[in-house]
Coordinates of C-alpha atoms and ligand atoms in Angstrom, one line a residue:
M146 CA 62.0 48.0 113.5
C147 CA 62.2 50.3 110.4
G148 CA 59.7 53.2 110.3
I149 CA 58.0 54.5 107.2
V150 CA 56.3 57.9 106.6
G151 CA 55.0 59.7 103.5
V152 CA 53.3 63.0 103.0
L153 CA 51.5 64.5 100.1
G154 CA 51.2 68.0 101.6
D155 CA 50.3 71.6 101.1
H156 CA 53.6 72.8 102.5
E157 CA 57.2 71.8 102.4
V158 CA 57.3 68.2 103.6
A159 CA 60.9 67.7 104.8
P160 CA 60.3 69.1 108.3
L161 CA 57.1 67.1 108.6
L162 CA 58.8 63.9 107.5
V163 CA 61.6 64.3 110.0
E164 CA 59.1 65.1 112.8
A165 CA 57.1 62.0 111.9
L166 CA 60.3 59.9 111.8
K167 CA 61.1 61.2 115.3
R168 CA 57.9 59.7 116.5
L169 CA 59.0 56.4 115.1
E170 CA 62.4 56.5 116.8
Y171 CA 61.1 54.2 119.5
R172 CA 61.0 51.3 117.0
G173 CA 64.8 51.3 116.8
Y174 CA 67.0 52.3 113.8
D175 CA 70.5 53.0 112.8
S176 CA 70.2 55.3 109.8
A177 CA 67.5 57.5 108.3
G178 CA 66.6 59.3 105.0
I179 CA 64.0 61.2 103.2
A180 CA 63.2 61.8 99.5
T181 CA 60.9 64.3 97.8
V182 CA 59.7 65.0 94.3
Y183 CA 60.1 68.7 93.4
K184 CA 59.7 70.3 90.0
S185 CA 59.2 66.7 88.8
R186 CA 62.6 65.6 90.0
L187 CA 63.3 63.0 92.7
D188 CA 66.0 63.8 95.3
R189 CA 67.0 62.4 98.6
R190 CA 69.1 63.0 101.7
R191 CA 70.3 60.2 104.0
A192 CA 72.5 59.9 107.1
V193 CA 73.8 57.2 109.4
G194 CA 72.9 57.2 113.1
K195 CA 70.3 59.3 114.9
L196 CA 67.9 61.6 113.2
V197 CA 69.8 64.6 114.3
N198 CA 72.4 63.7 111.7
L199 CA 69.8 63.7 109.0
S200 CA 68.6 67.1 110.3
D201 CA 72.2 68.4 110.0
V202 CA 72.4 67.2 106.5
L203 CA 69.2 68.9 105.7
V204 CA 70.3 72.2 107.2
H205 CA 73.3 72.3 104.9
N206 CA 71.6 70.7 101.9
P207 CA 67.8 71.4 102.1
L208 CA 65.3 69.2 100.3
P209 CA 62.4 71.2 98.8
G210 CA 59.1 69.6 97.8
K211 CA 55.6 69.1 99.0
A212 CA 55.5 65.4 98.3
G213 CA 57.9 63.1 100.1
I214 CA 58.7 59.8 101.9
G215 CA 61.0 59.0 104.8
H216 CA 62.4 56.0 106.6
T217 CA 64.3 54.9 109.7
R218 CA 66.3 51.8 108.9
W219 CA 67.2 49.0 111.2
A220 CA 70.0 47.2 109.3
T221 CA 69.3 43.7 108.1
H222 CA 70.9 43.3 104.6
G223 CA 74.1 45.4 104.7
A224 CA 75.7 47.5 107.4
A225 CA 74.3 50.8 108.6
T226 CA 75.9 53.1 106.0
E227 CA 74.6 56.0 104.1
G228 CA 74.6 53.9 100.9
N229 CA 72.4 51.3 102.5
A230 CA 70.0 53.8 104.1
H231 CA 66.5 54.3 102.5
P232 CA 65.0 55.7 100.3
H233 CA 66.5 53.6 97.5
S234 CA 66.2 54.9 94.0
C235 CA 66.5 53.6 90.5
G236 CA 65.6 55.8 87.5
P237 CA 62.1 57.3 88.1
V238 CA 61.4 55.4 91.3
T239 CA 62.3 55.8 94.9
V240 CA 61.1 53.5 97.7
V241 CA 61.2 52.9 101.4
H242 CA 60.6 49.5 102.9
N243 CA 60.0 47.6 106.1
G244 CA 60.6 43.8 106.3
I245 CA 62.6 41.5 104.1
I246 CA 62.5 40.6 100.4
E247 CA 63.5 37.0 100.5
N248 CA 64.0 36.5 96.8
F249 CA 66.0 39.7 96.2
R250 CA 69.2 37.8 95.0
E251 CA 67.2 35.9 92.4
L252 CA 65.5 39.2 91.2
R253 CA 68.9 40.9 91.2
E254 CA 70.3 38.2 88.9
K255 CA 67.3 38.6 86.5
L256 CA 67.7 42.4 86.5
A257 CA 71.5 42.1 85.9
A258 CA 70.6 40.4 82.6
H259 CA 69.0 43.7 81.6
G260 CA 72.0 45.7 82.7
I261 CA 70.4 46.9 85.9
T262 CA 72.8 46.6 88.8
P263 CA 72.6 47.6 92.4
S264 CA 74.6 50.3 94.2
S265 CA 73.8 49.1 97.7
E266 CA 73.9 45.8 99.6
T267 CA 70.2 46.0 100.5
D268 CA 67.3 43.8 99.4
T269 CA 65.2 47.0 99.2
E270 CA 67.0 48.5 96.3
T271 CA 65.9 45.5 94.2
V272 CA 62.3 46.7 94.6
A273 CA 63.2 50.1 93.1
M274 CA 65.2 48.4 90.3
L275 CA 62.4 46.1 89.4
T276 CA 59.8 48.8 89.4
A277 CA 62.1 51.0 87.3
H278 CA 62.5 48.1 84.9
H279 CA 58.8 47.7 84.5
M280 CA 58.4 51.4 83.9
A281 CA 61.2 51.3 81.3
Q282 CA 59.1 48.6 79.5
G283 CA 56.2 51.1 79.3
L284 CA 54.2 50.4 82.4
Q285 CA 52.7 53.4 84.4
P286 CA 53.7 53.7 88.1
R287 CA 50.5 52.0 89.2
E288 CA 50.9 48.9 87.0
A289 CA 54.6 48.8 87.5
V290 CA 54.1 48.6 91.3
M291 CA 51.5 45.9 90.9
A292 CA 53.8 43.8 88.8
T293 CA 56.7 44.4 91.2
V294 CA 54.7 43.4 94.3
A295 CA 53.5 40.3 92.6
A296 CA 57.1 39.2 92.1
L297 CA 58.2 39.7 95.7
H298 CA 58.5 37.0 98.3
G299 CA 58.8 37.8 102.0
A300 CA 57.1 40.2 104.4
F301 CA 57.1 43.8 103.7
A302 CA 55.5 47.3 103.7
L303 CA 56.5 49.5 100.8
L304 CA 56.0 53.1 100.0
F305 CA 56.9 54.5 96.5
L306 CA 57.4 58.0 95.1
F307 CA 57.9 58.7 91.4
E308 CA 59.7 61.2 89.2
G309 CA 57.2 63.6 87.6
E310 CA 54.4 62.6 90.0
E311 CA 53.9 65.2 92.7
D312 CA 50.4 63.9 93.6
L313 CA 51.0 60.2 94.0
M314 CA 52.4 57.8 96.6
I315 CA 51.8 54.1 96.3
A316 CA 51.8 51.9 99.4
A317 CA 51.8 48.1 99.6
R318 CA 51.3 45.8 102.6
K319 CA 52.3 42.2 102.9
G320 CA 53.3 41.2 106.4
S321 CA 54.2 44.6 107.8
P322 CA 51.5 47.1 108.8
L323 CA 50.8 50.4 107.1
A324 CA 48.3 53.1 107.9
I325 CA 47.0 55.7 105.5
G326 CA 46.3 59.1 107.2
H327 CA 43.5 61.4 105.9
G328 CA 44.0 65.2 106.2
K329 CA 42.4 68.3 104.7
G330 CA 43.8 68.4 101.2
E331 CA 46.7 66.4 102.4
M332 CA 47.3 62.6 102.7
Y333 CA 49.8 60.7 104.7
V334 CA 51.2 57.2 105.1
G335 CA 52.9 55.8 108.2
S336 CA 54.0 52.5 109.6
D337 CA 51.7 53.2 112.5
A338 CA 49.2 55.8 113.7
I339 CA 51.8 57.1 116.2
A340 CA 53.9 58.6 113.3
L341 CA 50.9 60.4 111.9
A342 CA 49.3 61.6 115.2
P343 CA 50.2 65.3 115.0
M344 CA 48.9 65.5 111.4
T345 CA 45.7 63.4 111.6
D346 CA 43.6 61.1 113.8
Q347 CA 41.7 59.7 110.8
V348 CA 43.4 56.5 109.7
T349 CA 42.8 53.6 107.3
Y350 CA 44.7 50.4 108.1
L351 CA 45.7 48.4 105.0
E352 CA 44.9 44.7 105.1
E353 CA 47.3 42.0 104.0
G354 CA 47.9 42.1 100.3
D355 CA 46.5 45.6 99.8
I356 CA 48.0 48.2 97.5
A357 CA 47.0 51.8 98.0
F358 CA 47.2 54.6 95.5
V359 CA 47.3 57.8 97.4
S360 CA 46.7 61.3 96.1
R361 CA 45.8 64.6 97.9
A362 CA 42.2 63.9 97.0
G363 CA 42.1 60.6 98.8
V364 CA 43.1 56.9 98.5
E365 CA 42.1 54.1 96.3
I366 CA 42.8 50.6 97.6
I367 CA 42.9 47.3 95.8
D368 CA 43.1 44.0 97.6
A369 CA 45.5 41.0 97.0
A370 CA 43.2 39.9 94.0
H371 CA 43.4 43.4 92.6
N372 CA 39.7 44.1 93.3
R373 CA 38.7 47.5 94.6
A374 CA 38.6 47.3 98.4
N375 CA 36.7 49.4 100.9
R376 CA 38.6 49.9 104.1
D377 CA 37.1 51.9 107.0
I378 CA 38.5 55.2 108.2
V379 CA 38.9 54.9 112.0
R380 CA 39.4 57.7 114.5
I381 CA 42.5 57.2 116.6
E382 CA 42.0 57.9 120.3
P383 CA 44.5 60.6 121.4
G384 CA 45.7 58.5 124.4
T385 CA 46.8 55.7 122.1
T386 CA 49.3 57.8 120.2
L387 CA 50.6 60.1 123.0
I388 CA 54.4 60.1 123.2
D389 CA 55.4 62.1 126.2
K390 CA 58.0 61.5 128.9
A391 CA 55.8 63.3 131.5
G392 CA 58.8 64.9 133.2
H393 CA 60.8 61.7 133.4
K394 CA 64.3 61.5 132.0
H395 CA 63.5 58.4 129.9
F396 CA 60.4 56.7 128.6
M397 CA 61.5 53.7 130.5
T398 CA 61.2 55.2 133.9
K399 CA 57.9 56.8 133.0
E400 CA 56.6 53.4 132.0
I401 CA 58.0 51.7 135.1
F402 CA 56.2 54.2 137.3
E403 CA 53.0 53.8 135.4
Q404 CA 52.8 50.2 136.4
P405 CA 50.5 50.6 139.4
T406 CA 48.0 52.5 137.3
V407 CA 48.0 50.2 134.3
V408 CA 47.9 47.0 136.5
A409 CA 44.9 48.6 138.3
E410 CA 43.3 49.1 134.9
A411 CA 43.8 45.5 133.9
L412 CA 42.4 44.3 137.2
G413 CA 39.4 46.5 136.7
R414 CA 38.8 45.2 133.2
Y415 CA 39.4 41.5 133.8
A416 CA 38.1 41.2 137.3
P417 CA 35.4 43.9 137.6
A418 CA 33.3 42.2 140.2
G419 CA 35.8 40.3 142.3
L420 CA 36.0 37.3 139.9
P421 CA 37.9 37.0 136.7
S422 CA 35.9 37.8 133.6
F423 CA 36.9 36.8 130.1
P424 CA 35.0 36.3 126.7
D425 CA 32.6 33.3 126.7
R426 CA 34.6 31.7 123.9
L427 CA 37.4 31.1 126.4
D428 CA 35.5 28.1 127.9
F429 CA 37.9 26.2 130.0
T430 CA 35.4 23.4 130.6
K431 CA 36.3 22.4 127.0
I432 CA 40.0 23.4 126.9
T433 CA 42.3 20.5 127.8
R434 CA 45.7 22.0 127.0
V435 CA 47.2 25.5 126.7
V436 CA 50.0 26.2 124.3
M437 CA 51.6 29.6 124.8
V438 CA 54.0 31.2 122.3
A439 CA 55.9 34.5 122.4
C440 CA 59.3 36.1 122.1
G441 CA 61.6 37.8 124.6
T442 CA 59.8 39.4 127.6
G443 CA 56.5 38.0 126.4
Y444 CA 58.0 34.5 126.5
Y445 CA 58.9 35.0 130.2
S446 CA 55.4 36.1 131.0
C447 CA 54.2 32.9 129.4
L448 CA 56.8 30.8 131.4
T449 CA 55.4 32.3 134.6
A450 CA 51.8 31.6 133.5
K451 CA 52.7 28.0 132.9
Y452 CA 53.2 27.5 136.6
W453 CA 49.8 29.2 137.2
F454 CA 47.9 27.2 134.6
E455 CA 49.3 23.9 135.9
Q456 CA 49.2 24.7 139.7
I457 CA 46.0 26.7 139.9
A458 CA 43.9 25.2 137.1
G459 CA 45.5 21.7 136.8
L460 CA 45.8 22.4 133.0
P461 CA 48.7 21.0 131.0
C462 CA 50.5 24.0 129.5
E463 CA 53.3 24.2 127.0
V464 CA 55.4 27.3 126.3
D465 CA 57.8 28.0 123.5
V466 CA 59.7 30.8 121.9
A467 CA 58.0 31.6 118.6
S468 CA 61.1 31.2 116.4
E469 CA 61.4 27.6 117.6
F470 CA 57.8 26.8 117.7
R471 CA 57.0 27.8 114.1
Y472 CA 59.5 25.3 112.7
R473 CA 58.9 22.6 115.3
E474 CA 55.7 21.5 113.7
P475 CA 54.3 20.4 117.1
P476 CA 51.4 18.0 117.1
V477 CA 48.2 19.7 118.3
T478 CA 45.6 17.7 120.2
P479 CA 41.8 18.5 120.3
G480 CA 40.9 21.0 123.0
T481 CA 44.0 23.1 122.6
L482 CA 43.9 26.8 123.4
A483 CA 46.8 28.5 121.6
L484 CA 47.7 31.8 123.2
F485 CA 50.1 34.3 121.6
V486 CA 51.5 37.0 123.8
S487 CA 53.0 40.1 122.2
Q488 CA 53.2 43.8 123.2
S489 CA 53.5 45.0 119.6
G490 CA 51.2 42.4 118.1
E491 CA 53.6 42.5 115.0
T492 CA 56.5 40.2 116.0
A493 CA 57.1 38.2 112.8
D494 CA 57.9 34.9 114.5
T495 CA 54.9 35.1 116.8
L496 CA 52.6 36.0 114.0
A497 CA 53.9 33.1 111.9
A498 CA 53.4 30.7 114.9
L499 CA 49.8 32.0 115.2
R500 CA 49.2 31.4 111.5
Y501 CA 50.5 27.8 112.0
M502 CA 48.1 27.2 114.9
K503 CA 45.1 28.9 113.2
E504 CA 44.1 25.7 111.3
K505 CA 45.0 23.4 114.2
A506 CA 44.0 24.7 117.6
D507 CA 40.4 24.9 118.8
I508 CA 40.9 28.6 119.8
V509 CA 43.6 31.0 118.9
A510 CA 43.9 33.9 121.3
G511 CA 46.2 36.9 121.3
L512 CA 47.2 38.9 124.3
V513 CA 48.4 42.2 122.7
N514 CA 48.9 45.8 123.6
V515 CA 48.2 47.2 120.1
G516 CA 44.6 46.7 119.3
T517 CA 45.0 47.3 115.6
S518 CA 48.0 44.9 115.2
S519 CA 48.2 41.9 113.0
I520 CA 48.1 39.4 115.9
A521 CA 45.0 41.2 117.4
R522 CA 43.3 41.0 114.0
E523 CA 44.2 37.5 113.1
A524 CA 43.4 35.8 116.5
D525 CA 39.9 34.4 117.2
I526 CA 40.0 36.4 120.4
A527 CA 42.2 39.4 121.2
L528 CA 42.7 40.2 124.8
A529 CA 44.0 43.7 125.4
I530 CA 47.1 44.1 127.6
L531 CA 45.9 47.7 128.5
A532 CA 49.4 49.0 129.2
G533 CA 49.0 52.1 127.1
V534 CA 51.7 53.0 124.5
E535 CA 55.0 51.5 125.5
V536 CA 57.8 53.5 123.8
S537 CA 60.9 52.3 125.6
V538 CA 62.4 49.4 123.6
A539 CA 62.8 47.5 126.9
S540 CA 59.4 46.2 127.8
T541 CA 58.2 47.0 131.4
K542 CA 54.6 47.8 131.9
A543 CA 53.4 45.5 129.1
Y544 CA 55.2 42.7 131.0
T545 CA 53.5 43.3 134.3
N546 CA 50.2 43.7 132.7
Q547 CA 50.7 40.5 130.7
L548 CA 51.4 38.7 134.0
T549 CA 48.4 40.3 135.7
I550 CA 46.0 39.2 133.0
L551 CA 47.5 35.7 132.6
A552 CA 47.2 35.2 136.4
L553 CA 43.5 36.2 136.2
L554 CA 43.1 33.9 133.2
A555 CA 44.6 31.0 135.2
L556 CA 42.2 31.7 138.0
H557 CA 39.3 31.8 135.5
A558 CA 40.4 28.4 134.2
G559 CA 40.7 27.0 137.7
R560 CA 37.3 28.3 138.6
Q561 CA 35.6 26.9 135.4
R562 CA 37.4 23.6 135.7
G563 CA 36.2 23.2 139.3
V564 CA 39.7 23.2 140.7
L565 CA 39.1 26.4 142.7
T566 CA 36.0 27.2 144.7
E567 CA 34.4 30.6 144.1
A568 CA 35.6 31.7 147.5
Q569 CA 39.2 30.6 146.8
C570 CA 39.0 32.5 143.5
R571 CA 37.7 35.6 145.1
G572 CA 40.4 35.4 147.7
H573 CA 43.1 35.3 145.0
V574 CA 41.5 38.3 143.1
E575 CA 41.3 40.1 146.4
D576 CA 45.1 39.6 146.9
M577 CA 45.7 40.8 143.4
K578 CA 43.7 44.0 143.9
R579 CA 46.4 44.9 146.4
L580 CA 49.0 44.8 143.8
P581 CA 48.9 48.5 142.6
D582 CA 49.5 49.5 146.2
L583 CA 52.3 47.0 146.7
M584 CA 53.9 48.3 143.5
R585 CA 53.7 51.9 144.7
Q586 CA 55.5 50.9 147.9
T587 CA 58.1 49.0 145.9
L588 CA 58.8 52.0 143.7
T589 CA 59.6 54.0 146.7
L590 CA 62.7 51.8 147.1
E591 CA 64.2 53.2 143.9
G592 CA 67.0 55.1 145.7
K593 CA 68.1 51.9 147.4
I594 CA 67.8 49.9 144.1
A595 CA 69.9 52.6 142.3
K596 CA 72.7 52.1 144.9
I597 CA 72.6 48.3 144.4
A598 CA 72.7 48.8 140.6
E599 CA 75.7 51.1 140.8
T600 CA 77.6 48.5 142.7
L601 CA 76.6 45.9 140.0
A602 CA 77.4 48.1 137.0
P603 CA 81.2 47.5 136.9
A604 CA 80.7 43.7 136.7
T605 CA 81.3 42.0 133.4
S606 CA 78.9 39.2 134.1
I607 CA 76.0 38.8 136.6
L608 CA 74.0 35.7 137.6
F609 CA 70.3 35.8 138.5
L610 CA 68.7 33.0 140.4
G611 CA 65.1 32.0 141.2
R612 CA 62.9 29.0 141.7
G613 CA 59.4 28.3 140.6
V614 CA 57.7 31.4 139.4
M615 CA 60.8 33.3 140.4
Y616 CA 62.8 31.5 137.7
P617 CA 61.1 33.4 134.8
T618 CA 61.5 36.5 136.9
A619 CA 65.3 35.8 137.0
L620 CA 65.3 35.3 133.3
E621 CA 63.5 38.6 132.7
A622 CA 65.9 40.4 135.1
A623 CA 68.9 39.0 133.1
L624 CA 67.3 40.0 129.8
K625 CA 66.5 43.6 131.0
L626 CA 70.1 44.0 132.3
K627 CA 71.6 42.7 129.0
E628 CA 69.4 44.9 126.9
L629 CA 70.0 48.1 128.8
S630 CA 73.5 48.0 130.2
Y631 CA 75.1 45.5 127.8
I632 CA 76.4 43.6 130.8
H633 CA 76.4 39.9 130.2
A634 CA 73.8 38.3 132.5
E635 CA 72.5 34.8 132.8
A636 CA 69.6 33.4 134.8
Y637 CA 69.3 29.9 136.2
A638 CA 66.6 28.0 138.1
S639 CA 68.5 28.0 141.4
G640 CA 68.2 24.2 141.8
E641 CA 70.1 23.8 138.5
L642 CA 73.1 25.8 139.8
K643 CA 75.1 22.7 141.0
H644 CA 74.7 21.1 137.6
G645 CA 77.2 23.4 136.0
P646 CA 77.0 27.2 136.5
I647 CA 78.3 26.9 140.1
A648 CA 81.7 26.6 138.4
L649 CA 81.4 30.3 137.6
I650 CA 81.1 31.4 141.3
D651 CA 84.1 33.3 142.8
R652 CA 84.6 36.5 144.7
S653 CA 84.1 38.6 141.6
L654 CA 80.7 37.2 140.5
P655 CA 77.6 39.2 141.6
V656 CA 74.6 36.9 142.1
V657 CA 71.1 38.3 142.4
V658 CA 68.7 36.0 144.1
F659 CA 64.9 36.4 143.9
A660 CA 63.5 34.7 147.0
P661 CA 60.2 35.8 148.5
H662 CA 59.3 34.0 151.6
D663 CA 57.1 31.4 149.8
R664 CA 56.9 27.6 150.0
L665 CA 60.1 27.2 148.0
F666 CA 62.0 29.8 150.0
E667 CA 64.1 27.3 152.0
K668 CA 65.1 25.5 148.8
T669 CA 66.2 28.7 147.2
V670 CA 68.1 29.8 150.3
S671 CA 70.0 26.4 150.3
N672 CA 71.1 27.2 146.8
M673 CA 72.1 30.7 147.8
Q674 CA 74.2 29.2 150.6
E675 CA 76.1 27.2 148.0
V676 CA 76.9 30.5 146.3
L677 CA 77.9 32.2 149.6
A678 CA 80.1 29.2 150.5
R679 CA 82.1 29.9 147.4
H680 CA 82.4 33.6 148.1
G681 CA 79.8 34.7 145.5
Q682 CA 78.6 38.3 146.0
V683 CA 74.9 37.8 146.8
T684 CA 72.2 40.4 146.5
L685 CA 69.0 39.0 148.0
I686 CA 65.6 40.3 146.9
T687 CA 63.0 39.1 149.3
D688 CA 60.4 40.3 151.8
A689 CA 60.7 41.1 155.5
E690 CA 60.4 37.5 156.6
G691 CA 62.8 36.3 154.0
A692 CA 65.3 39.0 155.0
R693 CA 65.1 38.1 158.7
A694 CA 65.8 34.5 157.8
A695 CA 68.5 34.6 155.2
S696 CA 70.4 38.0 155.0
E697 CA 73.5 36.7 156.7
G698 CA 76.5 36.7 154.4
T699 CA 74.8 38.6 151.6
V700 CA 76.3 41.9 150.3
A701 CA 73.0 43.6 149.9
Q702 CA 69.3 43.0 150.6
L703 CA 66.3 44.5 149.1
V704 CA 63.1 44.1 151.1
L705 CA 59.9 44.2 149.2
P706 CA 56.4 44.2 150.7
A707 CA 55.1 40.7 151.3
A708 CA 52.9 39.5 148.5
S709 CA 50.9 36.4 147.7
E710 CA 52.5 33.7 145.4
L711 CA 50.4 35.0 142.5
C712 CA 51.5 38.6 143.0
A713 CA 55.2 38.0 143.9
P714 CA 56.6 37.6 140.3
I715 CA 54.7 40.7 139.2
L716 CA 56.1 42.7 142.1
H717 CA 59.6 41.4 141.8
A718 CA 59.7 42.5 138.2
L719 CA 59.9 46.1 139.4
P720 CA 63.4 45.8 141.1
A721 CA 64.5 43.7 138.1
Q722 CA 63.6 46.6 135.8
L723 CA 65.1 49.3 138.1
I724 CA 68.4 47.4 138.6
A725 CA 68.7 47.3 134.8
Y726 CA 67.7 50.9 134.4
H727 CA 70.2 52.2 137.0
A728 CA 73.0 50.0 135.9
A729 CA 72.5 51.4 132.4
M730 CA 72.4 55.0 133.9
A731 CA 75.7 54.2 135.6
K732 CA 77.2 53.0 132.3
G733 CA 75.7 55.8 130.2
T734 CA 74.1 53.6 127.6
D735 CA 71.1 54.7 125.4
I736 CA 68.3 53.6 127.7
D737 CA 65.2 54.0 125.6
Q738 CA 66.8 52.8 122.4
P739 CA 69.6 50.3 123.3
R740 CA 72.1 49.5 120.5
N741 CA 71.0 46.9 117.9
L742 CA 67.5 46.6 119.3
A743 CA 64.1 47.3 117.8
K744 CA 60.8 47.8 119.5
S745 CA 58.8 45.6 117.2
V746 CA 60.7 42.8 115.5
T747 CA 58.9 42.5 112.2
V748 CA 61.5 40.3 110.5
E749 CA 62.2 36.7 111.1
Ligands
LIG292 C1 61.8 43.2 125.9 O1 62.4 44.1 126.7 C2 62.2 43.2 124.5 N1 62.7 44.4 123.9 C3 61.9 42.1 123.6 O2 62.4 40.9 124.2 C4 60.4 41.9 123.3 O3 59.7 41.5 124.4 C5 60.2 40.8 122.2 O4 60.9 41.3 121.0 C6 58.8 40.5 121.9 O5 58.1 41.6 121.4 P1 56.5 41.7 121.4 O6 56.0 41.5 122.8 O7 56.2 43.0 120.8 O8 56.1 40.5 120.6

């Protein structure tokens, strides 16, 4: 979602701020702006749309100054207009903000009584107004910000700049991450280390409730109780902030083609000697139930894992989307492992669900791709997804690595609970070790997949079908297609077709069926026949045996290498991703940053 940067520099900061904002583009945004303090005066430039529009504004109307803050905004309160773009200013204060101020209406009313009125529709402007009000009453910037932050409800990261203060930025974190970057005679603030990577690899992460007073000489941090806090400076590994398309047209294709490598890495980490290996605290002899919570693509990896935990480990497993789970107030029985799956580790709903379970479950584990994220830090155990930086808003390699690790975790549970023998467990891991190779073979089918996608692209609606573990695959395929190509897509468990959605079938409806030749193959094919009988346009994604048995009547077939039941949903994710990618290419949409979407959804 929104991105924040700040620089107290030795040189003009406007180009640095725009460059840093560029590195945050992947988070998703619809307007951008920067502000500087120069000769004691605050000034700002803002523009709707991509950063190139802000750069154009700056060419015609440069913004001098060596101290500045910047922001990419993903609209929540108020449309994407220049007036609603950050920074928001009031008197001697300007501020950028990630998150939501829940009590902004109430605060606005109070400020109106003092004659302070907003000029935008945003919640953020209230923060500037309140701080300016405190300063008008005689408080210095530091005390004014402390008083403001104490009055705010919601989840936020804030960065302030002040008139007359060319060596001061104040940052506050409650719910949204912020990183302080240390340079030589310069200091930086960013919503993540990726933004700061070209400037510094020395970073301090703020903790919940922290307020940081940043000058060129360093940073002073106070905690939620306003006591001085010592926070470590950590060195960021270069690989974790690398943003590079490596010759690909889009980050998404680069990330799709990285999957064999990152899956191999996950297999190496979590099954180093032919058997799954997880921290001792994940003791499945004591765990009697697994509750998995996530959003979007992470939710579909959990749905797949539910089949595995139940079938392979005989372990009851419940899966929910975080936005529902957090308000459902589900009863929690002893022996519960609560597992939260999130690429970013910052998804607001998933984090809230984790906090709900923290006091109730026996163990709270996170499966996260960002090791410094809130979910990683707040879980009792953080398992790394090991996918490397994922820039494309549409998740690909994080998904297949989540699946790989969850499959190994289910095997581990099966082994510990005595449902699987060691030999059976080794056999499954052996199968999984073939995955990187099978994935490479599957990626060679890109040309054929592109042709199928081009025929699907003109459709206004597409139906995806699958059974068992292929049902979540169908759901993920529909999500990817919607996100990237804006084509309406739905997924059904194929057995559910005749209970309603079959009414949609006619000659114009493309139907994509995921049907590897597994024990449910015949059942899925029967459902596919029901579609064919009604002239539905079926694309069958299967393996050689499946294609031999069931291609008749289908308009296209995609034949993947044969894979074990555990590997099939991981392998079938690849054509799902490539269909979405090539349909989006055919439609000319913004592939890495689809409209309205954000990479990490830090608001409820
Ligand atoms: C997937 O392509 C998405 N853009 C989205 O559904 C995502 O998976 C979801 O927002 C959850 O994000 P997280 O994994 O970072 O928690």
